[in-house]
Amino acid sequence: MTDLLGDLKRTHHCCELRNTDINKEVVLMGWVQHRRDHGGVIFIDLRDKEGITQIVFNPENSNAVHEKAQEIRNEYVLGVKGKVIARPDNMLNPNMKTGAIEVLIDELCIFSKARTPAFQIEDRVEASESIRLQYRYLDLRRPQLQKNLLARHKATMAIRKYLDNNGFVDIETPFLTKSTPEGARDYLVPSRVNQGEFYALPQSPQLFKQLLMIAGFDRYYQIVKCFRDEDLRADRQPEFTQIDMELSFVDEQQVMETAEGMIVTIFKKVLDIDLVTPFPRITYDEAISRFGLDRPDLRFDLELRDVSDIVKDAGFKVFANVVKNGGLVKAINAKGCATFTRKQIDELTNFASVYKAKGLAWIKIKEDLWQSPIAKFFTDGEKEALKKRLDLEPGDIVFFVADQPKITNEALGQLRNELARRLGLILDNTYEFTWVTQFPLLDYDETEKRYQALHHPFTAPLESDIKKLSSDPLAVKSRAYDLVLNGIEIGGGSIRIHSTELQGKVFNCLGIDENEANEKFGFLLNALASGAPPHGGIAFGLDRLMMLLCQEDSIRNVIAFPKTQKATCPLTEAPSKPSTAQLQELSIKISRIEE
RNA sequence: GGGGGUGUAGUUCAGUUUGGUUAGAACGCUUGCCUGUCACGCAAGAGGUCGCGAGUUCGAGUCUCGUCACUCCCGCCA
């Protein structure tokens, strides 16, 4: 039989007691971390969410209690009453906050016995992820995850306080809502009341927050779940949390400043780090040109250099032809890495091929020669120009990618990150932010043969580019901005379109005619026509932000109950098959492909 | 949809290259001893469908094929 709580009341947490508490009568409650039974005296490390205290059962103190303590095992839940005593002088434990004292127990309640845990509840014991997820309640007892979730709590508290202080109003928006075209795949929810019809779970509260601006709330925020039915990654889950906000009567600068203030507050509260603002701001074009990616990692240099003009007439036909066909030849100088072996170069070539690069040309710069399969194709003049452009010195190795601009930039940009990882250029505990602005408004979908919104269809184009919407849509830049931290996009937003005419024009570019626009976004167009303030906003990925703050490499370690890569939950075994009755009620039939 | 990695005791792993006796280690667990440990110690013990299914072979943890799960990445993620 286990014990009931009775009138036992906790007086302290397991991290609190010190020398100054000696002789106090205390009551602790917690889990058994370790038991050390010496036959006579029994030591137990009692753990709660705050820490650990050593408690002692001594037969000389109470035989009956000592007897009962012998059945205690790991992870049992105890309530104990006893006296705080000093440890013998040579028995202090400097590794524990409570290492100067221990509690000699007079009264023991065993609230719960525990079956042997599937894995040991210690940070140094790393169980496989599927076991950890199956027994997530055990996993969550580990100090690391407790620390991460407490940090997440601190962050959200700081966010709410900051936004409240800045006049933002927390307003909830529906989860059962309407499917929107474009964007990610929707999660659908069948409607029982309206047979054959479905709600969609929101990919973001985008349209609702715009409606709130039109309603006059001026500043809105929400820490809210969003749903996208796409494949998972280490930093991506089908349900994730956004810090979502929207402001009226603001331009890009004001949104970015407000967001910066929030990030500064979070870093101060969670990590006690003082960030310097304003964060650097670079345009999309500059980011791509210098770093190859729209989310540059600014913790290291290794910038990309365009050498297309130098090699356009070179004897190396691969380069020359790429330039002739509108492609780009860019290069990256890995200073001092001419010692790379053939194997290392092959690995980097394979790495680049993942991003569609057809090859990775290289030149090792030695004291008196260029060692390379391609060096012989360059004239002295071309070599001199390359040397100058790429700052080539003996001991360097330079890598080239030649392809269509998109591939060249992506492959070399990713290679830049990989080189930095391999060369150890990335220091721990560094946080390099940058805003990336003026994204293209549209890109062209080759498979569907039409333009697509890069951000979303409600993003405003730069005012000066509006006239290009019909003549040269791909040249139109938008009033969108992303916040990038250490090469990872943690937030993004834009100034929105607040006029029906402009919104119509953009829909037009996207191939959405008036009928379709009215059918899908009629409510937004009506709202815009009913007095819409200029407005814009931003949303941050809370999971990603916490992943970076907690120095984790997966968002699963900052989410209490995350999904596996196949979007399942090993703990609850979701998703699962509905009953026939449920399906009938919804008038849904499963057409089986297998079984 | 595609590519890579992993899968052996409750847990983490070794063993697979080159098929061959009874599949090992550490931690955990059980029992006994132990009054100053703190990753306690000592002794003994239990614990295995080598992910699953076929195949090759005298013989498969090891080789082949298929399949499942977990994971990383590409595609996808306005």
Tab-separated table of N, CA, C and O (backbone and C1' of nucleotides) in Angstrom, chain A residues 36-41 43 54 60 73-74 87 91 93 102 118 120 124 126 128 183 204 228 230-231 233-234 236 453-456 556 565-566, chain B residues 1-4 10-13 26-41 68-78:
chain	number	residue	atom	x	y	z
A	36	ARG	N	21.494	4.950	-2.032
A	36	ARG	CA	22.755	4.310	-1.641
A	36	ARG	C	22.548	3.692	-0.270
A	36	ARG	O	22.487	4.390	0.740
A	37	ASP	N	22.403	2.370	-0.272
A	37	ASP	CA	22.057	1.634	0.953
A	37	ASP	C	23.323	1.021	1.525
A	37	ASP	O	23.918	0.140	0.910
A	38	HIS	N	23.729	1.504	2.673
A	38	HIS	CA	24.960	0.995	3.281
A	38	HIS	C	24.702	-0.101	4.304
A	38	HIS	O	25.565	-0.405	5.122
A	39	GLY	N	23.514	-0.663	4.263
A	39	GLY	CA	23.193	-1.682	5.238
A	39	GLY	C	22.696	-1.044	6.519
A	39	GLY	O	21.603	-1.348	6.988
A	40	GLY	N	23.439	-0.127	7.027
A	40	GLY	CA	22.958	0.672	8.146
A	40	GLY	C	22.293	1.912	7.601
A	40	GLY	O	21.102	1.915	7.277
A	41	VAL	N	23.107	2.936	7.408
A	41	VAL	CA	22.558	4.203	6.945
A	41	VAL	C	22.190	4.103	5.454
A	41	VAL	O	22.846	3.414	4.680
A	43	PHE	N	21.311	6.523	2.120
A	43	PHE	CA	21.256	7.873	1.539
A	43	PHE	C	20.351	7.840	0.317
A	43	PHE	O	20.409	6.913	-0.489
A	54	GLN	N	20.146	15.602	-0.421
A	54	GLN	CA	20.410	14.271	0.127
A	54	GLN	C	19.627	14.099	1.424
A	54	GLN	O	19.727	14.934	2.326
A	60	GLU	N	19.647	4.373	13.926
A	60	GLU	CA	19.801	4.907	15.282
A	60	GLU	C	18.805	6.015	15.546
A	60	GLU	O	18.462	6.308	16.691
A	73	ARG	N	12.936	2.482	-4.108
A	73	ARG	CA	13.694	2.269	-5.345
A	73	ARG	C	13.703	3.560	-6.150
A	73	ARG	O	12.965	4.498	-5.833
A	74	ASN	N	14.487	3.558	-7.221
A	74	ASN	CA	14.566	4.756	-8.067
A	74	ASN	C	13.196	5.160	-8.609
A	74	ASN	O	12.384	4.312	-8.971
A	87	ARG	N	26.516	18.215	7.331
A	87	ARG	CA	27.265	17.005	7.007
A	87	ARG	C	28.590	17.030	7.768
A	87	ARG	O	29.106	18.116	8.072
A	91	MET	N	32.770	15.428	4.546
A	91	MET	CA	31.762	14.792	3.696
A	91	MET	C	30.931	15.821	2.928
A	91	MET	O	29.866	15.495	2.440
A	93	ASN	N	29.701	18.055	-0.120
A	93	ASN	CA	29.727	17.833	-1.565
A	93	ASN	C	29.641	19.177	-2.292
A	93	ASN	O	28.564	19.742	-2.440
A	102	GLU	N	22.257	17.840	4.941
A	102	GLU	CA	21.412	16.724	4.554
A	102	GLU	C	20.224	16.734	5.501
A	102	GLU	O	20.210	17.492	6.483
A	118	ALA	N	12.284	2.837	-18.277
A	118	ALA	CA	12.817	2.259	-19.509
A	118	ALA	C	14.240	2.743	-19.768
A	118	ALA	O	15.003	2.074	-20.454
A	120	GLN	N	17.498	5.446	-17.887
A	120	GLN	CA	17.873	6.162	-16.674
A	120	GLN	C	17.628	7.657	-16.833
A	120	GLN	O	17.891	8.227	-17.891
A	124	ARG	N	23.464	12.347	-18.530
A	124	ARG	CA	24.611	11.695	-19.155
A	124	ARG	C	24.205	10.398	-19.860
A	124	ARG	O	24.974	9.842	-20.606
A	126	GLU	N	22.000	8.939	-22.594
A	126	GLU	CA	21.226	9.409	-23.742
A	126	GLU	C	20.510	8.226	-24.391
A	126	GLU	O	21.140	7.424	-25.057
A	128	SER	N	17.713	6.476	-27.008
A	128	SER	CA	17.343	6.792	-28.382
A	128	SER	C	16.050	7.590	-28.388
A	128	SER	O	15.233	7.507	-27.476
A	183	GLY	N	0.608	28.128	-50.784
A	183	GLY	CA	1.195	27.808	-49.498
A	183	GLY	C	1.315	26.327	-49.288
A	183	GLY	O	1.379	25.549	-50.235
A	204	SER	N	-1.245	29.916	-40.691
A	204	SER	CA	-0.883	31.050	-39.841
A	204	SER	C	-2.162	31.889	-39.724
A	204	SER	O	-3.072	31.732	-40.531
A	228	ARG	N	0.998	22.947	-40.740
A	228	ARG	CA	1.326	22.782	-42.158
A	228	ARG	C	1.646	21.317	-42.399
A	228	ARG	O	2.533	20.769	-41.754
A	230	GLU	N	3.420	19.275	-44.135
A	230	GLU	CA	4.572	19.048	-45.004
A	230	GLU	C	5.560	18.148	-44.279
A	230	GLU	O	5.436	17.915	-43.084
A	231	ASP	N	6.556	17.648	-45.019
A	231	ASP	CA	7.512	16.725	-44.409
A	231	ASP	C	8.369	17.421	-43.368
A	231	ASP	O	8.628	18.616	-43.454
A	233	ARG	N	11.582	18.161	-40.594
A	233	ARG	CA	13.027	18.320	-40.509
A	233	ARG	C	13.395	18.504	-39.042
A	233	ARG	O	12.534	18.602	-38.183
A	234	ALA	N	14.692	18.614	-38.792
A	234	ALA	CA	15.126	18.843	-37.414
A	234	ALA	C	14.547	20.142	-36.864
A	234	ALA	O	14.276	20.258	-35.673
A	236	ARG	N	11.618	21.556	-38.071
A	236	ARG	CA	10.275	21.726	-38.638
A	236	ARG	C	9.334	20.653	-38.136
A	236	ARG	O	9.677	19.463	-38.169
A	453	ALA	N	3.646	33.851	-55.240
A	453	ALA	CA	4.105	34.797	-54.226
A	453	ALA	C	5.246	34.158	-53.453
A	453	ALA	O	5.139	33.021	-53.016
A	454	LEU	N	6.339	34.889	-53.301
A	454	LEU	CA	7.468	34.333	-52.558
A	454	LEU	C	7.128	34.296	-51.072
A	454	LEU	O	7.430	33.329	-50.380
A	455	HIS	N	6.493	35.342	-50.592
A	455	HIS	CA	6.134	35.436	-49.174
A	455	HIS	C	4.691	34.970	-49.029
A	455	HIS	O	4.419	33.830	-48.745
A	456	HIS	N	3.748	35.838	-49.269
A	456	HIS	CA	2.353	35.427	-49.449
A	456	HIS	C	1.644	36.481	-50.285
A	456	HIS	O	2.196	37.561	-50.515
A	556	ARG	N	12.666	19.393	-31.370
A	556	ARG	CA	12.010	18.408	-30.503
A	556	ARG	C	12.457	18.546	-29.051
A	556	ARG	O	11.723	18.154	-28.147
A	565	GLN	N	9.569	11.992	-37.134
A	565	GLN	CA	9.727	12.493	-38.498
A	565	GLN	C	8.575	12.074	-39.401
A	565	GLN	O	8.327	12.709	-40.419
A	566	LYS	N	7.874	11.004	-39.042
A	566	LYS	CA	6.694	10.629	-39.823
A	566	LYS	C	5.423	11.220	-39.220
A	566	LYS	O	4.322	10.732	-39.460
B	1	G	P	5.455	8.031	-50.990
B	1	G	O5'	6.671	8.308	-51.970
B	1	G	C5'	6.537	7.924	-53.304
B	1	G	C4'	7.532	8.710	-54.112
B	1	G	C3'	9.000	8.456	-53.769
B	1	G	O3'	9.506	7.263	-54.351
B	1	G	C1'	8.622	10.787	-53.900
B	2	G	P	10.602	6.416	-53.578
B	2	G	O5'	11.920	7.311	-53.734
B	2	G	C5'	12.468	7.545	-55.027
B	2	G	C4'	13.670	8.444	-54.928
B	2	G	C3'	14.764	7.981	-53.971
B	2	G	O3'	15.596	6.975	-54.524
B	2	G	C1'	14.326	10.259	-53.597
B	3	G	P	16.344	5.929	-53.562
B	3	G	O5'	17.495	6.804	-52.917
B	3	G	C5'	18.586	7.241	-53.721
B	3	G	C4'	19.520	8.097	-52.913
B	3	G	C3'	20.085	7.460	-51.650
B	3	G	O3'	21.155	6.564	-51.900
B	3	G	C1'	19.340	9.630	-51.146
B	4	G	P	21.438	5.377	-50.869
B	4	G	O5'	21.968	6.137	-49.581
B	4	G	C5'	23.280	6.658	-49.566
B	4	G	C4'	23.554	7.386	-48.271
B	4	G	C3'	23.531	6.563	-46.999
B	4	G	O3'	24.692	5.753	-46.834
B	4	G	C1'	22.421	8.594	-46.616
B	10	G	P	15.498	-6.874	-22.986
B	10	G	O5'	15.265	-5.488	-22.245
B	10	G	C5'	13.965	-4.897	-22.188
B	10	G	C4'	14.068	-3.590	-21.466
B	10	G	C3'	15.089	-2.628	-22.064
B	10	G	O3'	14.487	-1.813	-23.056
B	10	G	C1'	15.524	-2.901	-19.753
B	11	U	P	15.312	-1.371	-24.332
B	11	U	O5'	16.376	-0.374	-23.714
B	11	U	C5'	15.977	0.922	-23.269
B	11	U	C4'	17.193	1.695	-22.828
B	11	U	C3'	18.310	1.770	-23.848
B	11	U	O3'	18.099	2.807	-24.792
B	11	U	C1'	19.203	1.127	-21.761
B	12	U	P	18.730	2.700	-26.233
B	12	U	O5'	20.277	2.922	-25.961
B	12	U	C5'	20.749	4.191	-25.522
B	12	U	C4'	22.236	4.128	-25.297
B	12	U	C3'	23.039	3.600	-26.470
B	12	U	O3'	23.280	4.605	-27.441
B	12	U	C1'	23.755	2.545	-24.478
B	13	C	P	23.635	4.183	-28.940
B	13	C	O5'	25.020	3.455	-28.725
B	13	C	C5'	25.424	2.377	-29.533
B	13	C	C4'	26.590	1.709	-28.855
B	13	C	C3'	27.260	0.591	-29.655
B	13	C	O3'	28.188	1.120	-30.584
B	13	C	C1'	26.888	-0.139	-27.457
B	26	A	P	31.103	-5.563	-17.383
B	26	A	O5'	30.601	-4.061	-17.538
B	26	A	C5'	31.541	-2.987	-17.600
B	26	A	C4'	30.825	-1.713	-17.956
B	26	A	C3'	29.633	-1.380	-17.056
B	26	A	O3'	30.025	-0.730	-15.866
B	26	A	C1'	28.990	-1.183	-19.314
B	27	C	P	29.260	-1.076	-14.489
B	27	C	O5'	27.863	-0.325	-14.649
B	27	C	C5'	27.811	1.097	-14.639
B	27	C	C4'	26.518	1.586	-15.232
B	27	C	C3'	25.241	1.149	-14.528
B	27	C	O3'	24.971	1.909	-13.366
B	27	C	C1'	24.980	0.871	-16.845
B	28	G	P	24.269	1.200	-12.103
B	28	G	O5'	22.835	0.826	-12.664
B	28	G	C5'	21.889	1.838	-12.959
B	28	G	C4'	20.670	1.234	-13.616
B	28	G	C3'	19.943	0.178	-12.799
B	28	G	O3'	19.059	0.757	-11.852
B	28	G	C1'	20.268	-0.614	-14.986
B	29	C	P	18.795	0.049	-10.463
B	29	C	O5'	18.110	-1.320	-10.892
B	29	C	C5'	16.806	-1.325	-11.457
B	29	C	C4'	16.379	-2.742	-11.740
B	29	C	C3'	16.488	-3.694	-10.554
B	29	C	O3'	15.382	-3.584	-9.684
B	29	C	C1'	17.438	-4.700	-12.468
B	30	U	P	15.571	-3.750	-8.139
B	30	U	O5'	15.711	-5.326	-7.986
B	30	U	C5'	14.641	-6.190	-8.354
B	30	U	C4'	15.052	-7.612	-8.113
B	30	U	C3'	15.703	-7.883	-6.762
B	30	U	O3'	14.735	-8.062	-5.737
B	30	U	C1'	16.999	-8.879	-8.468
B	31	U	P	15.089	-7.610	-4.265
B	31	U	O5'	16.113	-8.736	-3.812
B	31	U	C5'	15.681	-10.092	-3.671
B	31	U	C4'	16.844	-10.978	-3.328
B	31	U	C3'	17.725	-10.492	-2.181
B	31	U	O3'	17.170	-10.773	-0.910
B	31	U	C1'	19.096	-11.183	-3.969
B	32	G	P	17.526	-9.820	0.311
B	32	G	O5'	19.023	-10.242	0.654
B	32	G	C5'	19.307	-11.555	1.121
B	32	G	C4'	20.796	-11.747	1.205
B	32	G	C3'	21.551	-10.702	2.016
B	32	G	O3'	21.451	-10.922	3.414
B	32	G	C1'	22.708	-11.126	-0.004
B	33	C	P	21.597	-9.695	4.399
B	33	C	O5'	23.126	-9.298	4.272
B	33	C	C5'	24.141	-10.179	4.741
B	33	C	C4'	25.502	-9.612	4.474
B	33	C	C3'	25.750	-8.206	5.013
B	33	C	O3'	26.030	-8.216	6.397
B	33	C	C1'	26.559	-8.355	2.807
B	34	C	P	25.482	-7.014	7.272
B	34	C	O5'	26.343	-5.786	6.775
B	34	C	C5'	27.749	-5.737	7.023
B	34	C	C4'	28.350	-4.580	6.267
B	34	C	C3'	27.765	-3.210	6.572
B	34	C	O3'	28.296	-2.654	7.764
B	34	C	C1'	27.979	-3.478	4.237
B	35	U	P	27.278	-1.866	8.703
B	35	U	O5'	27.657	-0.347	8.464
B	35	U	C5'	27.357	0.296	7.226
B	35	U	C4'	27.429	1.786	7.396
B	35	U	C3'	28.674	2.279	8.112
B	35	U	O3'	29.057	3.517	7.516
B	35	U	C1'	26.763	3.006	9.269
B	36	G	P	30.597	3.698	7.096
B	36	G	O5'	30.573	5.023	6.236
B	36	G	C5'	30.151	5.006	4.878
B	36	G	C4'	30.022	6.414	4.375
B	36	G	C3'	31.198	7.310	4.731
B	36	G	O3'	31.360	8.274	3.705
B	36	G	C1'	29.218	8.233	5.577
B	37	U	P	32.543	8.056	2.618
B	37	U	O5'	31.704	7.821	1.287
B	37	U	C5'	31.417	6.505	0.870
B	37	U	C4'	30.041	6.453	0.268
B	37	U	C3'	29.830	7.391	-0.926
B	37	U	O3'	30.340	6.839	-2.125
B	37	U	C1'	27.983	7.514	0.541
B	38	C	P	31.044	7.764	-3.185
B	38	C	O5'	29.864	8.720	-3.634
B	38	C	C5'	28.772	8.201	-4.405
B	38	C	C4'	27.715	9.271	-4.541
B	38	C	C3'	28.182	10.548	-5.225
B	38	C	O3'	28.085	10.369	-6.617
B	38	C	C1'	26.934	11.073	-3.283
B	39	A	P	28.700	11.283	-7.690
B	39	A	O5'	28.042	10.679	-9.008
B	39	A	C5'	26.641	10.395	-9.067
B	39	A	C4'	26.395	8.964	-9.495
B	39	A	C3'	27.036	7.921	-8.573
B	39	A	O3'	26.211	6.760	-8.532
B	39	A	C1'	27.846	7.658	-10.760
B	40	C	P	25.442	6.394	-7.131
B	40	C	O5'	26.654	6.068	-6.138
B	40	C	C5'	27.115	4.757	-6.026
B	40	C	C4'	28.339	4.749	-5.168
B	40	C	C3'	29.103	3.434	-5.177
B	40	C	O3'	29.930	3.321	-6.330
B	40	C	C1'	28.880	4.195	-2.955
B	41	G	P	30.072	1.843	-6.992
B	41	G	O5'	30.778	1.002	-5.837
B	41	G	C5'	32.105	1.302	-5.433
B	41	G	C4'	32.513	0.395	-4.305
B	41	G	C3'	32.381	-1.105	-4.588
B	41	G	O3'	33.486	-1.598	-5.320
B	41	G	C1'	31.419	-0.625	-2.495
B	68	C	P	7.467	-0.747	-45.964
B	68	C	O5'	7.653	-0.731	-44.385
B	68	C	C5'	6.647	-1.252	-43.527
B	68	C	C4'	7.150	-1.355	-42.117
B	68	C	C3'	7.698	-0.067	-41.523
B	68	C	O3'	6.675	0.796	-41.075
B	68	C	C1'	9.175	-1.834	-41.030
B	69	A	P	6.919	2.360	-40.998
B	69	A	O5'	7.855	2.494	-39.723
B	69	A	C5'	7.366	2.163	-38.432
B	69	A	C4'	8.485	2.235	-37.432
B	69	A	C3'	9.238	3.556	-37.391
B	69	A	O3'	8.557	4.534	-36.628
B	69	A	C1'	10.782	1.781	-37.422
B	70	C	P	8.717	6.083	-37.000
B	70	C	O5'	10.176	6.413	-36.491
B	70	C	C5'	10.463	6.434	-35.098
B	70	C	C4'	11.935	6.590	-34.877
B	70	C	C3'	12.588	7.790	-35.554
B	70	C	O3'	12.368	9.002	-34.865
B	70	C	C1'	13.914	5.882	-35.914
B	71	U	P	12.243	10.365	-35.661
B	71	U	O5'	13.735	10.586	-36.164
B	71	U	C5'	14.778	10.847	-35.233
B	71	U	C4'	16.124	10.830	-35.932
B	71	U	C3'	16.283	11.849	-37.048
B	71	U	O3'	16.634	13.120	-36.547
B	71	U	C1'	17.043	9.747	-37.791
B	72	C	P	16.175	14.424	-37.326
B	72	C	O5'	17.278	14.557	-38.469
B	72	C	C5'	18.613	14.890	-38.129
B	72	C	C4'	19.480	14.821	-39.359
B	72	C	C3'	18.958	15.556	-40.580
B	72	C	O3'	19.169	16.951	-40.526
B	72	C	C1'	19.717	13.425	-41.216
B	73	C	P	18.144	17.920	-41.268
B	73	C	O5'	18.459	17.660	-42.809
B	73	C	C5'	19.682	18.097	-43.375
B	73	C	C4'	19.881	17.492	-44.743
B	73	C	C3'	18.895	17.907	-45.821
B	73	C	O3'	19.191	19.191	-46.346
B	73	C	C1'	19.238	15.582	-45.935
B	74	C	P	18.047	20.032	-47.035
B	74	C	O5'	17.813	19.267	-48.407
B	74	C	C5'	18.758	19.355	-49.450
B	74	C	C4'	18.260	18.639	-50.692
B	74	C	C3'	16.906	19.078	-51.204
B	74	C	O3'	16.954	20.269	-51.959
B	74	C	C1'	16.991	16.732	-51.155
B	75	G	P	15.725	21.290	-51.882
B	75	G	O5'	14.511	20.476	-52.519
B	75	G	C5'	14.460	20.221	-53.913
B	75	G	C4'	13.283	19.327	-54.229
B	75	G	C3'	11.916	19.869	-53.828
B	75	G	O3'	11.383	20.749	-54.803
B	75	G	C1'	12.127	17.651	-53.071
B	76	C	P	10.806	22.163	-54.362
B	76	C	O5'	9.688	21.792	-53.284
B	76	C	C5'	8.417	21.280	-53.685
B	76	C	C4'	7.631	20.867	-52.465
B	76	C	C3'	7.355	21.974	-51.457
B	76	C	O3'	6.245	22.769	-51.820
B	76	C	C1'	8.167	20.071	-50.318
B	77	C	P	6.297	24.327	-51.532
B	77	C	O5'	6.388	24.388	-49.938
B	77	C	C5'	5.253	24.115	-49.117
B	77	C	C4'	5.616	24.256	-47.667
B	77	C	C3'	6.081	25.632	-47.231
B	77	C	O3'	4.988	26.490	-46.990
B	77	C	C1'	7.546	24.000	-46.371
B	78	A	P	5.299	28.025	-46.914
B	78	A	O5'	4.484	28.609	-48.133
B	78	A	C5'	4.862	28.296	-49.460
B	78	A	C4'	4.246	29.293	-50.386
B	78	A	C3'	5.078	30.564	-50.567
B	78	A	O3'	4.901	31.027	-51.917
B	78	A	C1'	2.947	31.126	-49.768
